[in-house]
CSV table of C-alpha atoms in Angstrom, one decimal:
chain,number,residue,atom,x,y,z
A,1,UNK,CA,46.1,-5.1,-32.9
A,2,UNK,CA,44.3,-7.7,-30.9
A,3,UNK,CA,43.9,-8.0,-27.2
A,4,UNK,CA,42.1,-10.4,-24.8
A,5,UNK,CA,40.3,-8.8,-22.2
A,6,UNK,CA,38.9,-10.5,-19.1
A,7,UNK,CA,36.7,-9.8,-15.8
A,8,UNK,CA,36.9,-11.6,-13.0
A,9,UNK,CA,35.2,-11.2,-9.5
A,10,UNK,CA,37.5,-13.4,-7.2
A,11,UNK,CA,35.2,-13.2,-4.1
A,12,UNK,CA,38.3,-12.2,-2.0
A,13,UNK,CA,39.8,-15.5,-3.1
A,14,UNK,CA,37.4,-17.6,-1.1
A,15,UNK,CA,36.0,-20.4,-3.1
A,16,UNK,CA,32.7,-22.1,-3.3
A,17,UNK,CA,34.1,-24.7,-0.9
A,18,UNK,CA,34.7,-22.0,1.6
A,19,UNK,CA,38.6,-22.3,1.4
A,20,UNK,CA,40.6,-18.9,1.2
A,21,UNK,CA,43.1,-19.9,-1.8
A,22,UNK,CA,45.0,-17.1,-3.5
A,23,UNK,CA,47.1,-19.7,-5.5
A,24,UNK,CA,43.8,-21.2,-7.0
A,25,UNK,CA,42.8,-17.5,-8.3
A,26,UNK,CA,46.2,-17.3,-9.5
A,27,UNK,CA,45.7,-20.7,-11.6
A,28,UNK,CA,42.5,-19.4,-13.1
A,29,UNK,CA,44.1,-16.2,-14.2
A,30,UNK,CA,46.7,-18.1,-15.9
A,31,UNK,CA,44.2,-20.3,-17.7
A,32,UNK,CA,42.6,-17.0,-19.3
A,33,UNK,CA,45.7,-16.1,-21.1
A,34,UNK,CA,44.2,-12.5,-21.2
A,35,UNK,CA,46.4,-9.3,-21.8
A,36,UNK,CA,44.2,-7.0,-19.4
A,37,UNK,CA,42.3,-8.3,-16.5
A,38,UNK,CA,39.7,-6.5,-14.6
A,39,UNK,CA,39.5,-8.0,-10.8
A,40,UNK,CA,36.7,-7.3,-8.4
A,41,UNK,CA,36.7,-8.0,-4.8
A,42,UNK,CA,40.5,-8.4,-4.8
A,43,UNK,CA,41.0,-6.3,-1.5
A,44,UNK,CA,39.7,-7.0,2.1
A,45,UNK,CA,36.9,-4.7,3.0
A,46,UNK,CA,37.9,-3.5,6.4
A,47,UNK,CA,41.3,-2.4,8.2
A,48,UNK,CA,44.1,-1.6,6.0
A,49,UNK,CA,42.0,-3.2,3.1
A,50,UNK,CA,45.0,-5.4,2.2
A,51,UNK,CA,45.0,-7.4,-1.2
A,52,UNK,CA,43.9,-11.1,-1.0
A,53,UNK,CA,46.6,-11.6,-3.6
A,54,UNK,CA,49.7,-11.0,-2.2
A,55,UNK,CA,51.7,-8.7,-4.6
A,56,UNK,CA,54.6,-11.1,-4.6
A,57,UNK,CA,52.5,-13.7,-6.2
A,58,UNK,CA,52.2,-11.3,-9.3
A,59,UNK,CA,55.8,-11.1,-9.7
A,60,UNK,CA,55.7,-14.8,-11.1
A,61,UNK,CA,52.9,-13.9,-13.4
A,62,UNK,CA,52.8,-12.1,-17.0
A,63,UNK,CA,50.9,-9.1,-15.5
A,64,UNK,CA,51.7,-6.3,-13.3
A,65,UNK,CA,49.2,-4.1,-11.4
A,66,UNK,CA,47.8,-0.7,-12.7
A,67,UNK,CA,48.7,1.9,-10.2
A,68,UNK,CA,45.2,2.7,-8.9
A,69,UNK,CA,45.3,1.8,-5.2
A,70,UNK,CA,45.0,4.7,-2.5
A,71,UNK,CA,46.1,2.3,0.5
A,72,UNK,CA,49.8,0.9,0.5
A,73,UNK,CA,48.5,-2.8,1.1
A,74,UNK,CA,45.9,-2.5,-1.3
A,75,UNK,CA,45.9,-3.9,-4.9
A,76,UNK,CA,42.9,-1.9,-6.3
A,77,UNK,CA,40.3,0.7,-5.2
A,78,UNK,CA,37.1,-0.5,-3.4
A,79,UNK,CA,38.3,-3.9,-4.6
A,80,UNK,CA,38.7,-3.0,-8.0
A,81,UNK,CA,42.0,-3.8,-10.0
A,82,UNK,CA,43.5,-4.0,-13.2
A,83,UNK,CA,46.2,-6.5,-14.1
A,84,UNK,CA,48.1,-5.5,-17.3
A,85,UNK,CA,50.5,-7.5,-19.5
A,86,UNK,CA,54.1,-6.5,-18.6
A,87,UNK,CA,55.0,-5.2,-22.2
A,88,UNK,CA,51.9,-2.7,-22.1
A,89,UNK,CA,52.8,0.6,-20.7
A,90,UNK,CA,50.3,2.0,-18.2
A,91,UNK,CA,49.8,5.8,-18.5
A,92,UNK,CA,47.4,7.9,-16.5
A,93,UNK,CA,45.3,6.1,-13.8
A,94,UNK,CA,42.4,7.3,-12.0
A,95,UNK,CA,40.2,6.0,-9.2
A,96,UNK,CA,36.5,7.2,-9.6
A,97,UNK,CA,34.1,7.7,-6.8
A,98,UNK,CA,30.5,6.2,-7.7
A,99,UNK,CA,27.3,7.6,-6.4
A,100,UNK,CA,26.0,5.2,-3.9
A,101,UNK,CA,25.1,4.8,-0.1
A,102,UNK,CA,27.4,1.8,0.2
A,103,UNK,CA,31.3,2.3,-0.8
A,104,UNK,CA,31.7,1.6,-4.6
A,105,UNK,CA,34.1,2.7,-7.0
A,106,UNK,CA,35.4,2.1,-10.5
A,107,UNK,CA,39.0,2.7,-11.9
A,108,UNK,CA,40.5,3.8,-15.1
A,109,UNK,CA,43.8,3.4,-16.8
A,110,UNK,CA,45.1,4.5,-20.1
A,111,UNK,CA,47.4,2.3,-21.7
A,112,UNK,CA,49.8,2.0,-24.7
A,113,UNK,CA,50.1,-1.2,-26.8
A,114,UNK,CA,51.9,-1.4,-30.1
A,115,UNK,CA,51.9,2.4,-30.4
A,116,UNK,CA,48.0,2.7,-29.8
A,117,UNK,CA,46.6,4.4,-26.8
A,118,UNK,CA,43.4,2.5,-25.3
A,119,UNK,CA,41.4,3.2,-22.2
A,120,UNK,CA,40.1,0.4,-19.6
A,121,UNK,CA,37.6,0.9,-16.8
A,122,UNK,CA,37.0,-1.8,-14.1
A,123,UNK,CA,34.1,-1.5,-11.8
A,124,UNK,CA,31.6,-3.4,-9.5
A,125,UNK,CA,28.3,-1.9,-9.7
A,126,UNK,CA,25.5,-1.8,-6.8
A,127,UNK,CA,22.8,-4.3,-6.1
A,128,UNK,CA,20.1,-1.6,-6.3
A,129,UNK,CA,18.7,-1.1,-9.7
A,130,UNK,CA,18.5,2.8,-9.2
A,131,UNK,CA,22.0,3.0,-7.9
A,132,UNK,CA,23.1,1.0,-10.7
A,133,UNK,CA,21.7,3.3,-13.2
A,134,UNK,CA,23.3,6.3,-11.7
A,135,UNK,CA,26.5,4.5,-11.4
A,136,UNK,CA,26.6,3.5,-15.1
A,137,UNK,CA,25.7,7.1,-16.1
A,138,UNK,CA,28.6,8.4,-13.9
A,139,UNK,CA,31.1,6.1,-15.9
A,140,UNK,CA,29.7,7.4,-19.2
A,141,UNK,CA,30.0,11.0,-18.0
A,142,UNK,CA,33.5,10.3,-17.1
A,143,UNK,CA,34.1,8.8,-20.6
A,144,UNK,CA,32.4,11.6,-22.3
A,145,UNK,CA,34.6,14.2,-20.3
A,146,UNK,CA,37.4,12.6,-21.7
A,147,UNK,CA,36.1,13.0,-25.2
A,148,UNK,CA,39.4,12.3,-27.0
A,149,UNK,CA,38.0,9.4,-29.1
A,150,UNK,CA,40.3,6.9,-27.2
A,151,UNK,CA,39.0,3.1,-27.9
A,152,UNK,CA,37.6,2.2,-24.7
A,153,UNK,CA,36.6,-1.0,-22.8
A,154,UNK,CA,34.4,-1.4,-19.5
A,155,UNK,CA,34.6,-4.4,-17.6
A,156,UNK,CA,33.4,-5.7,-14.2
A,157,UNK,CA,30.6,-7.1,-12.1
A,158,UNK,CA,27.5,-5.2,-13.4
A,159,UNK,CA,25.2,-7.1,-10.8
A,160,UNK,CA,22.6,-6.8,-13.6
A,161,UNK,CA,20.3,-10.1,-13.7
A,162,UNK,CA,17.8,-9.1,-16.3
A,163,UNK,CA,18.8,-8.2,-20.2
A,164,UNK,CA,16.3,-5.2,-20.2
A,165,UNK,CA,17.0,-3.5,-17.2
A,166,UNK,CA,17.7,0.3,-17.6
A,167,UNK,CA,21.3,0.2,-16.6
A,168,UNK,CA,22.3,-2.0,-19.6
A,169,UNK,CA,20.0,0.2,-21.8
A,170,UNK,CA,22.1,3.1,-21.1
A,171,UNK,CA,24.9,1.5,-23.0
A,172,UNK,CA,23.3,-0.1,-25.7
A,173,UNK,CA,23.4,1.7,-29.0
A,174,UNK,CA,26.6,3.9,-28.4
A,175,UNK,CA,28.4,0.8,-26.9
A,176,UNK,CA,28.9,-2.9,-27.8
A,177,UNK,CA,27.4,-4.9,-24.7
A,178,UNK,CA,29.2,-8.2,-25.5
A,179,UNK,CA,27.1,-11.4,-25.1
A,180,UNK,CA,29.7,-13.2,-22.9
A,181,UNK,CA,27.3,-15.5,-21.3
A,182,UNK,CA,26.1,-16.6,-17.6
A,183,UNK,CA,28.8,-16.3,-15.0
A,184,UNK,CA,26.9,-16.6,-11.7
A,185,UNK,CA,26.9,-18.7,-9.7
A,186,UNK,CA,29.9,-20.5,-10.8
A,187,UNK,CA,28.7,-24.0,-10.1
A,188,UNK,CA,25.5,-23.7,-12.3
A,189,UNK,CA,25.5,-20.1,-13.9
A,190,UNK,CA,22.1,-18.6,-14.0
A,191,UNK,CA,22.9,-14.8,-14.7
A,192,UNK,CA,25.1,-12.6,-16.7
A,193,UNK,CA,26.3,-10.5,-13.9
A,194,UNK,CA,29.9,-10.1,-15.2
A,195,UNK,CA,30.2,-8.0,-18.4
A,196,UNK,CA,32.6,-6.7,-20.9
A,197,UNK,CA,31.4,-3.6,-22.9
A,198,UNK,CA,33.3,-2.0,-25.8
A,199,UNK,CA,33.2,1.4,-27.7
A,200,UNK,CA,32.3,1.0,-31.4
A,201,UNK,CA,36.2,1.2,-32.4
A,202,UNK,CA,36.5,-2.4,-31.5
A,203,UNK,CA,35.8,-5.6,-33.6
A,204,UNK,CA,34.9,-8.7,-31.3
A,205,UNK,CA,36.4,-11.8,-32.5
A,206,UNK,CA,35.3,-14.1,-29.3
A,207,UNK,CA,33.2,-13.4,-26.2
A,208,UNK,CA,32.6,-16.1,-23.7
A,209,UNK,CA,32.5,-17.2,-20.0
A,210,UNK,CA,35.7,-19.2,-18.9
A,211,UNK,CA,34.6,-22.5,-17.5
A,212,UNK,CA,37.1,-25.0,-16.1
A,213,UNK,CA,37.0,-27.4,-13.0
A,214,UNK,CA,39.4,-24.8,-11.1
A,215,UNK,CA,37.5,-21.8,-12.0
A,216,UNK,CA,34.1,-23.4,-10.9
A,217,UNK,CA,35.6,-24.0,-7.5
A,218,UNK,CA,37.8,-20.8,-7.2
A,219,UNK,CA,35.1,-18.1,-6.6
A,220,UNK,CA,31.3,-17.7,-6.9
A,221,UNK,CA,31.7,-16.0,-10.2
A,222,UNK,CA,33.2,-17.5,-13.3
A,223,UNK,CA,35.3,-15.1,-15.5
A,224,UNK,CA,34.5,-13.6,-18.7
A,225,UNK,CA,36.6,-13.2,-21.8
A,226,UNK,CA,36.5,-11.2,-25.0
A,227,UNK,CA,38.9,-10.7,-27.7
A,228,UNK,CA,38.9,-7.5,-29.4
A,229,UNK,CA,40.8,-6.0,-32.4
A,230,UNK,CA,41.4,-2.5,-33.6
A,231,UNK,CA,42.7,-1.4,-36.8
């Protein structure tokens, strides 16, 4: 079984030109041709925290949203959402609280595809290195607490500028931190803030930043993509 995973911080659908343009985000998502997409900053931060991508817009796409929202007008949890190809069955979902002073969260969905169960977690980590390490550890503790050997993929905006920082060192060894490339800022990428991390069950056939004229304008981040296979 081979699946394409993607992670994309959509910056509340506001592009580098300052325009709010959800349609442009949808065009980028279509370019990715991904089976499973983790989104960050997909909901407004205040009020009813409504999605910046109207749910009706997804009706004409290959994906549906995993049920992780805790507010009726939200697509995700603390801005994190998972879009899943329509023929992939979504099982148990969970919204995770991450340790921080600023509201942060992660989401988990157990999926069934071609008779196999896989687990996907999406997240948007803190700017603070100390908090980020604690958040990574909380995610790992959650995975270990569900110690059923389920093949797992972690995706999101890790807000990690340096390769040698401790937050990523927590993952290396037991996990595959894929070299997707520099994704921020979108016009002239300097940092690999956006990450895809896979459990050892997966074989990576491709990992890259998706760069197109539309993606360079649609958000301040570029999407990252990985093609992963499992026996």
